[in-house]
Tab-separated table of C-alpha atoms in Angstrom:
chain	number	residue	atom	x	y	z
A	1072	MET	CA	0.019	0.050	-0.013
A	1073	ASP	CA	2.856	2.340	0.892
A	1074	THR	CA	4.601	1.796	-2.428
A	1075	LEU	CA	1.354	2.157	-4.295
A	1076	ALA	CA	0.447	5.399	-2.371
A	1077	LEU	CA	3.999	6.733	-3.347
A	1078	VAL	CA	3.611	5.837	-7.026
A	1079	VAL	CA	0.055	7.352	-7.197
A	1080	THR	CA	1.228	10.575	-5.446
A	1081	ILE	CA	4.221	10.996	-7.800
A	1082	GLY	CA	1.957	10.257	-10.823
A	1083	VAL	CA	-0.540	12.918	-9.589
A	1084	ALA	CA	2.397	15.358	-9.032
A	1085	LEU	CA	3.520	14.767	-12.595
A	1086	PHE	CA	0.010	15.357	-13.899
A	1087	PHE	CA	-0.034	18.623	-12.000
A	1088	THR	CA	3.152	19.594	-13.691
A	1089	TYR	CA	1.511	18.756	-17.096
A	1090	THR	CA	-1.550	20.990	-16.218
A	1091	ASN	CA	0.915	23.667	-15.130
A	1092	GLY	CA	2.646	23.417	-18.518
A	1093	PHE	CA	-0.530	23.871	-20.664
A	1094	HIS	CA	-1.948	26.406	-18.162
A	1095	ASP	CA	1.178	28.525	-18.158
A	1096	SER	CA	2.602	28.071	-21.646
A	1097	ALA	CA	0.652	31.199	-22.421
A	1098	ASN	CA	2.841	33.165	-19.975
A	1099	ALA	CA	5.996	32.382	-21.946
A	1100	ILE	CA	4.718	32.849	-25.464
A	1101	ALA	CA	1.369	34.729	-25.560
A	1102	THR	CA	3.156	38.051	-26.264
A	1103	SER	CA	5.297	36.612	-29.089
A	1104	VAL	CA	2.373	34.875	-30.736
A	1105	SER	CA	0.074	37.918	-30.536
A	1106	THR	CA	2.664	40.242	-32.040
A	1107	ARG	CA	3.301	37.561	-34.749
A	1108	ALA	CA	7.008	37.449	-33.876
A	1109	LEU	CA	6.606	33.647	-33.725
A	1110	THR	CA	4.067	31.241	-35.230
A	1111	PRO	CA	2.160	29.395	-32.486
A	1112	LYS	CA	3.762	25.991	-33.291
A	1113	ALA	CA	7.292	27.424	-33.371
A	1114	ALA	CA	6.602	29.316	-30.073
A	1115	LEU	CA	5.255	26.216	-28.322
A	1116	ALA	CA	8.251	24.083	-29.450
A	1117	MET	CA	10.741	26.718	-28.345
A	1118	ALA	CA	8.978	27.130	-25.030
A	1119	ALA	CA	8.896	23.352	-24.492
A	1120	VAL	CA	12.684	23.080	-25.037
A	1121	MET	CA	13.492	26.179	-22.837
A	1122	ASN	CA	11.234	24.853	-19.987
A	1123	LEU	CA	13.226	21.615	-20.121
A	1124	ALA	CA	16.533	23.461	-19.969
A	1125	GLY	CA	15.361	25.857	-17.183
A	1126	ALA	CA	14.349	22.881	-14.989
A	1127	PHE	CA	18.026	21.915	-14.574
A	1128	MET	CA	19.282	25.382	-13.659
A	1129	GLY	CA	18.928	25.278	-9.907
A	1130	SER	CA	17.181	23.812	-6.902
A	1131	GLY	CA	16.586	26.726	-4.446
A	1132	VAL	CA	12.898	26.994	-5.308
A	1133	ALA	CA	12.365	23.248	-4.888
A	1134	LYS	CA	14.043	23.363	-1.454
A	1135	THR	CA	11.690	26.153	-0.361
A	1136	VAL	CA	8.628	24.093	-1.470
A	1137	SER	CA	9.749	20.886	0.136
A	1138	GLU	CA	11.123	22.278	3.394
A	1139	GLY	CA	9.956	25.910	3.863
A	1140	LEU	CA	6.158	25.951	3.781
A	1141	ILE	CA	4.775	22.953	5.740
A	1142	GLN	CA	6.301	20.379	8.127
A	1143	THR	CA	7.071	17.219	6.115
A	1144	PRO	CA	4.117	14.993	7.189
A	1145	THR	CA	4.791	11.338	8.012
A	1146	GLY	CA	3.384	7.940	7.124
A	1147	SER	CA	0.332	7.119	5.009
A	1148	LYS	CA	-1.421	10.176	6.379
A	1149	GLY	CA	1.457	12.290	5.200
A	1150	MET	CA	1.038	10.865	1.628
A	1151	GLY	CA	-2.690	11.561	1.878
A	1152	ILE	CA	-1.963	15.220	2.629
A	1153	LEU	CA	0.414	15.569	-0.363
A	1154	PHE	CA	-2.117	13.852	-2.598
A	1155	ALA	CA	-4.978	16.140	-1.489
A	1156	ALA	CA	-2.709	19.138	-1.914
A	1157	LEU	CA	-2.074	18.197	-5.546
A	1158	VAL	CA	-5.806	17.451	-6.225
A	1159	GLY	CA	-6.642	20.986	-4.830
A	1160	ALA	CA	-4.138	22.545	-7.263
A	1161	ILE	CA	-5.100	20.481	-10.325
A	1162	VAL	CA	-8.842	21.231	-9.849
A	1163	TRP	CA	-8.259	24.952	-9.533
A	1164	ASN	CA	-5.874	24.910	-12.605
A	1165	LEU	CA	-8.552	23.168	-14.716
A	1166	ILE	CA	-11.323	25.609	-13.565
A	1167	THR	CA	-9.221	28.673	-14.406
A	1168	TRP	CA	-8.022	27.203	-17.705
A	1169	TYR	CA	-11.597	26.437	-18.776
A	1170	PHE	CA	-12.595	30.095	-18.078
A	1171	GLY	CA	-9.459	31.472	-19.726
A	1172	LEU	CA	-8.187	33.127	-16.526
A	1173	PRO	CA	-4.394	33.309	-16.171
A	1174	SER	CA	-4.337	32.396	-12.472
A	1175	SER	CA	-1.235	31.079	-10.814
A	1176	SER	CA	-0.513	27.355	-10.852
A	1177	SER	CA	2.141	28.035	-8.149
A	1178	HIS	CA	-0.341	29.701	-5.752
A	1179	ALA	CA	-2.829	26.868	-6.486
A	1180	LEU	CA	-0.102	24.388	-5.395
A	1181	PHE	CA	0.753	26.476	-2.198
A	1182	GLY	CA	-2.905	26.969	-1.374
A	1183	GLY	CA	-3.380	23.222	-1.790
A	1184	MET	CA	-0.411	22.429	0.493
A	1185	VAL	CA	-1.675	24.768	3.232
A	1186	GLY	CA	-5.315	23.591	3.049
A	1187	ALA	CA	-4.334	19.838	3.097
A	1188	ALA	CA	-1.762	20.416	5.922
A	1189	LEU	CA	-4.393	22.226	8.003
A	1190	ALA	CA	-7.001	19.528	7.381
A	1191	GLY	CA	-4.496	16.835	8.262
A	1192	GLY	CA	-3.245	18.481	11.381
A	1193	THR	CA	0.340	19.129	10.079
A	1194	THR	CA	2.208	22.262	11.101
A	1195	VAL	CA	2.145	25.082	8.541
A	1196	TYR	CA	5.239	27.323	8.663
A	1197	TRP	CA	3.266	30.618	8.478
A	1198	SER	CA	6.503	32.821	8.489
A	1199	GLY	CA	7.686	30.779	5.515
A	1200	VAL	CA	4.310	31.121	3.748
A	1201	LEU	CA	4.341	34.877	4.419
A	1202	GLU	CA	7.981	35.444	3.495
A	1203	LYS	CA	8.209	33.212	0.407
A	1204	VAL	CA	4.662	33.239	-0.898
A	1205	VAL	CA	2.372	36.096	0.350
A	1206	ILE	CA	4.910	38.916	0.232
A	1207	PRO	CA	6.210	37.969	-3.186
A	1208	MET	CA	2.548	37.624	-4.364
A	1209	PHE	CA	1.937	41.350	-3.645
A	1210	VAL	CA	5.450	42.601	-4.491
A	1211	SER	CA	6.108	40.831	-7.792
A	1212	PRO	CA	3.081	42.259	-9.723
A	1213	VAL	CA	3.956	45.793	-8.490
A	1214	VAL	CA	7.659	45.322	-9.515
A	1215	GLY	CA	6.478	43.737	-12.810
A	1216	MET	CA	4.235	46.737	-13.601
A	1217	LEU	CA	6.801	49.355	-12.696
A	1218	ALA	CA	9.660	47.557	-14.407
A	1219	GLY	CA	7.461	46.996	-17.536
A	1220	TYR	CA	6.584	50.728	-17.640
A	1221	LEU	CA	10.244	51.811	-17.159
A	1222	VAL	CA	11.711	49.316	-19.719
A	1223	MET	CA	9.079	50.366	-22.302
A	1224	THR	CA	9.723	54.090	-21.591
A	1225	ALA	CA	13.502	53.514	-22.116
A	1226	ILE	CA	12.803	51.658	-25.440
A	1227	LEU	CA	10.535	54.441	-26.637
A	1228	TRP	CA	13.210	57.023	-25.829
A	1229	MET	CA	16.103	55.101	-27.280
A	1230	PHE	CA	14.277	54.376	-30.585
A	1231	ARG	CA	12.475	57.731	-30.845
A	1232	LYS	CA	14.254	58.594	-34.065
A	1233	ALA	CA	14.250	55.095	-35.579
A	1234	ASN	CA	12.210	54.098	-38.632
A	1235	PRO	CA	9.068	52.616	-37.079
A	1236	HIS	CA	8.808	49.879	-39.705
A	1237	LYS	CA	12.529	48.862	-39.225
A	1238	ALA	CA	12.265	49.014	-35.441
A	1239	LYS	CA	9.241	46.780	-35.378
A	1240	ARG	CA	10.984	44.181	-37.617
A	1241	GLY	CA	14.034	44.261	-35.295
A	1242	PHE	CA	11.903	43.875	-32.215
A	1243	ARG	CA	10.106	40.872	-33.735
A	1244	ILE	CA	13.465	39.140	-34.058
A	1245	ALA	CA	14.489	40.245	-30.502
A	1246	GLN	CA	11.274	38.789	-29.233
A	1247	THR	CA	12.440	35.292	-30.059
A	1248	VAL	CA	15.208	35.767	-27.537
A	1249	SER	CA	13.042	37.433	-24.907
A	1250	ALA	CA	10.330	34.717	-25.231
A	1251	ALA	CA	13.030	32.037	-24.853
A	1252	GLY	CA	14.360	33.830	-21.694
A	1253	MET	CA	10.694	33.864	-20.391
A	1254	ALA	CA	10.258	30.120	-21.054
A	1255	LEU	CA	13.661	29.354	-19.460
A	1256	GLY	CA	12.533	31.306	-16.336
A	1257	HIS	CA	9.293	29.453	-16.325
A	1258	GLY	CA	11.161	26.092	-16.301
A	1259	LEU	CA	13.459	27.257	-13.577
A	1260	GLN	CA	10.522	28.311	-11.421
A	1261	ASP	CA	7.674	25.968	-12.108
A	1262	ALA	CA	9.452	22.552	-12.712
A	1263	GLN	CA	11.186	22.990	-9.383
A	1264	LYS	CA	7.920	23.455	-7.490
A	1265	THR	CA	6.854	19.883	-8.451
A	1266	MET	CA	10.332	18.579	-7.752
A	1267	GLY	CA	9.850	19.843	-4.168
A	1268	ILE	CA	6.576	17.918	-3.855
A	1269	VAL	CA	8.063	14.694	-5.308
A	1270	VAL	CA	11.026	14.960	-2.938
A	1271	MET	CA	8.584	15.381	-0.013
A	1272	ALA	CA	6.811	12.116	-1.200
A	1273	LEU	CA	10.118	10.280	-1.267
A	1274	VAL	CA	11.022	11.509	2.189
A	1275	ILE	CA	7.639	10.389	3.630
A	1276	ALA	CA	8.076	7.019	1.943
A	1277	ASP	CA	11.665	6.744	3.552
A	1278	VAL	CA	13.234	6.481	0.023
A	1279	GLU	CA	15.144	9.712	0.564
A	1280	ASP	CA	16.437	11.448	3.684
A	1281	TYR	CA	15.406	15.004	4.609
A	1282	GLY	CA	17.852	17.457	2.954
A	1283	ASP	CA	19.180	15.024	0.325
A	1284	PRO	CA	19.881	16.385	-3.192
A	1285	ILE	CA	17.079	16.106	-5.719
A	1286	PRO	CA	17.531	12.756	-7.661
A	1287	VAL	CA	18.281	13.219	-11.369
A	1288	TRP	CA	15.236	11.173	-12.434
A	1289	VAL	CA	12.952	13.490	-10.479
A	1290	LYS	CA	14.406	16.530	-12.337
A	1291	VAL	CA	14.080	14.711	-15.720
A	1292	ALA	CA	10.422	13.588	-15.097
A	1293	CYS	CA	9.243	17.044	-13.894
A	1294	ALA	CA	11.065	18.830	-16.724
A	1295	VAL	CA	9.696	16.495	-19.397
A	1296	MET	CA	6.104	16.729	-18.080
A	1297	LEU	CA	6.238	20.516	-17.960
A	1298	SER	CA	7.566	20.564	-21.455
A	1299	LEU	CA	4.894	18.186	-22.744
A	1300	GLY	CA	2.213	20.243	-21.013
A	1301	THR	CA	3.671	23.411	-22.534
A	1302	TYR	CA	3.679	21.854	-26.089
A	1303	ALA	CA	-0.011	20.876	-25.628
A	1304	GLY	CA	-0.576	24.607	-25.272
A	1305	GLY	CA	-3.187	26.632	-23.472
A	1306	TRP	CA	-4.883	28.660	-26.166
A	1307	ARG	CA	-7.713	29.992	-24.009
A	1308	ILE	CA	-5.364	31.778	-21.634
A	1309	MET	CA	-3.144	32.890	-24.431
A	1310	ARG	CA	-6.014	34.879	-25.911
A	1311	THR	CA	-6.490	36.655	-22.582
A	1312	LEU	CA	-2.919	37.538	-22.091
A	1313	GLY	CA	-2.068	38.322	-25.814
A	1314	ARG	CA	-5.120	40.253	-26.896
A	1315	LYS	CA	-7.654	41.003	-24.268
A	1316	ILE	CA	-5.518	43.024	-21.710
A	1317	ILE	CA	-3.996	45.146	-24.573
A	1318	GLU	CA	-3.179	44.781	-28.243
A	1319	LEU	CA	0.626	44.489	-28.117
A	1320	ASP	CA	3.105	45.387	-30.802
A	1321	PRO	CA	6.700	43.813	-31.041
A	1322	PRO	CA	8.528	46.447	-28.949
A	1323	GLN	CA	5.887	46.156	-26.190
A	1324	GLY	CA	6.062	42.370	-26.359
A	1325	PHE	CA	9.879	42.406	-26.043
A	1326	ALA	CA	9.646	44.845	-23.056
A	1327	ALA	CA	7.097	42.720	-21.268
A	1328	GLU	CA	8.990	39.425	-21.743
A	1329	THR	CA	12.428	40.898	-20.907
A	1330	THR	CA	10.890	42.291	-17.655
A	1331	GLY	CA	9.141	39.039	-16.734
A	1332	ALA	CA	12.216	36.888	-17.406
A	1333	SER	CA	14.547	39.168	-15.460
A	1334	ILE	CA	12.236	39.100	-12.329
A	1335	MET	CA	11.954	35.300	-12.493
A	1336	PHE	CA	15.708	34.733	-12.580
A	1337	THR	CA	16.360	37.262	-9.833
A	1338	THR	CA	13.828	35.715	-7.407
A	1339	ALA	CA	14.919	32.161	-8.181
A	1340	PHE	CA	18.617	32.690	-7.688
A	1341	LEU	CA	18.743	35.509	-5.192
A	1342	PHE	CA	15.741	34.897	-2.865
A	1343	LYS	CA	14.945	31.283	-3.720
A	1344	ALA	CA	11.351	32.507	-3.716
A	1345	PRO	CA	8.797	30.579	-5.763
A	1346	ILE	CA	6.926	33.442	-7.539
A	1347	SER	CA	4.153	33.224	-10.054
A	1348	THR	CA	5.155	33.538	-13.671
A	1349	THR	CA	1.568	34.469	-14.385
A	1350	HIS	CA	1.522	37.423	-12.013
A	1351	VAL	CA	4.853	38.704	-13.331
A	1352	ILE	CA	4.140	38.587	-17.044
A	1353	THR	CA	0.523	39.873	-16.680
A	1354	SER	CA	1.560	42.875	-14.576
A	1355	ALA	CA	4.519	43.577	-16.955
A	1356	ILE	CA	2.086	43.609	-19.931
A	1357	MET	CA	-0.140	46.081	-17.987
A	1358	GLY	CA	2.894	48.287	-17.148
A	1359	VAL	CA	4.023	48.195	-20.800
A	1360	GLY	CA	0.582	48.983	-22.011
A	1361	ALA	CA	0.184	51.988	-19.731
A	1362	THR	CA	3.117	53.758	-21.532
A	1363	LYS	CA	0.786	54.148	-24.530
A	1364	ARG	CA	-1.886	55.857	-22.423
A	1365	VAL	CA	-3.406	54.579	-19.217
A	1366	ASN	CA	-6.755	53.779	-20.741
A	1367	ALA	CA	-5.121	51.623	-23.484
A	1368	VAL	CA	-5.071	48.751	-20.966
A	1369	ARG	CA	-8.410	47.069	-20.585
A	1370	TRP	CA	-8.588	47.493	-16.858
A	1371	GLY	CA	-11.909	45.541	-16.620
A	1372	VAL	CA	-10.137	42.426	-17.839
A	1373	ALA	CA	-7.123	43.207	-15.637
A	1374	LYS	CA	-9.479	43.561	-12.571
A	1375	ASN	CA	-10.954	40.033	-13.253
A	1376	ILE	CA	-7.475	38.568	-13.515
A	1377	ILE	CA	-6.278	40.256	-10.341
A	1378	LEU	CA	-9.434	39.016	-8.546
A	1379	GLY	CA	-8.515	35.485	-9.727
A	1380	TRP	CA	-5.095	35.867	-8.140
A	1381	PHE	CA	-6.554	36.639	-4.761
A	1382	ILE	CA	-8.935	33.798	-4.670
A	1383	THR	CA	-6.534	31.179	-5.981
A	1384	MET	CA	-4.867	30.213	-2.714
A	1385	PRO	CA	-7.998	30.089	-0.556
A	1386	ALA	CA	-9.974	28.301	-3.345
A	1387	ALA	CA	-7.292	25.595	-3.837
A	1388	ALA	CA	-6.909	25.332	-0.009
A	1389	ILE	CA	-10.643	24.552	0.335
A	1390	VAL	CA	-10.586	21.991	-2.419
A	1391	ALA	CA	-7.458	20.432	-0.960
A	1392	ALA	CA	-8.983	20.227	2.537
A	1393	ALA	CA	-12.121	18.649	1.099
A	1394	SER	CA	-9.988	16.169	-0.819
A	1395	PHE	CA	-8.111	15.240	2.345
A	1396	GLY	CA	-11.393	14.662	4.090
A	1397	ILE	CA	-12.421	12.140	1.373
A	1398	VAL	CA	-9.001	10.458	1.263
A	1399	ASN	CA	-9.029	10.218	5.127
A	1400	LEU	CA	-12.411	8.534	5.087
A	1401	ALA	CA	-11.787	6.189	2.284
A	1402	PHE	CA	-8.155	5.109	2.860
A	1403	LEU	CA	-6.659	6.288	6.166
């Protein structure tokens, strides 16, 4: 039963990574596709490869997820808690994907972890949740918006005398690089979140010891599933990000992607903080759009998206707590 529980939990974790991939592929490539810098197929293939590469670039975020948010639970109850946390995150991912809302897979996962831990009577490290999740959740969109605005302002000033047609063509080419950076940052951030969960499952099952390095097969499995999910594509969310917030042109797309990628690398390497790629790119798009004129951004759409951000953690926590209740009744 223990081995079966471990296999099922790891399988569900990998399925979560897959949903994360198709849910968040839009983050990496929506701007390049909507400005026609890349065809959708080429953009998805590039994003899949870069997500794979990004997954191998560090392990700080995985360590935060596996050790910094909840106490590693023990025994079959512990495995039930992890399973319920993942179910909470997957259900919320699928709901928001269906409605085309770019909500955060990361926060769905953290909400799921907290909800399942509370339902299962496991200690939640509230200081870790506050420091690594809640504060970055509020700070990263503000930074994304301001940085997007400043980067776009700098681009407009630097290219103020350039031929608009030539500049747009140049930025279309530059966008392939900025979109690749965005996808690399997404792999670096999001594949590691699932790695952290799989490592917790292995510790609970006594296959690994607390604090051991992440096994290579875990990195490969998480990276491959994220890439496959990315290649499957999330067209509903892509429409929201690429067109509904603001109609982007290539310089704006480049500015938004460069801003988003820079923030993701900084937070992963400097702070080991698992931030939401969704929050960062969406807020960067809003900041970039506001340089045109403030009402160029469709703030009504933006308001719905931000509302989705705030309800993601509590909603996933409730689903996860309910899932744990069912698992507890049926199996524990």
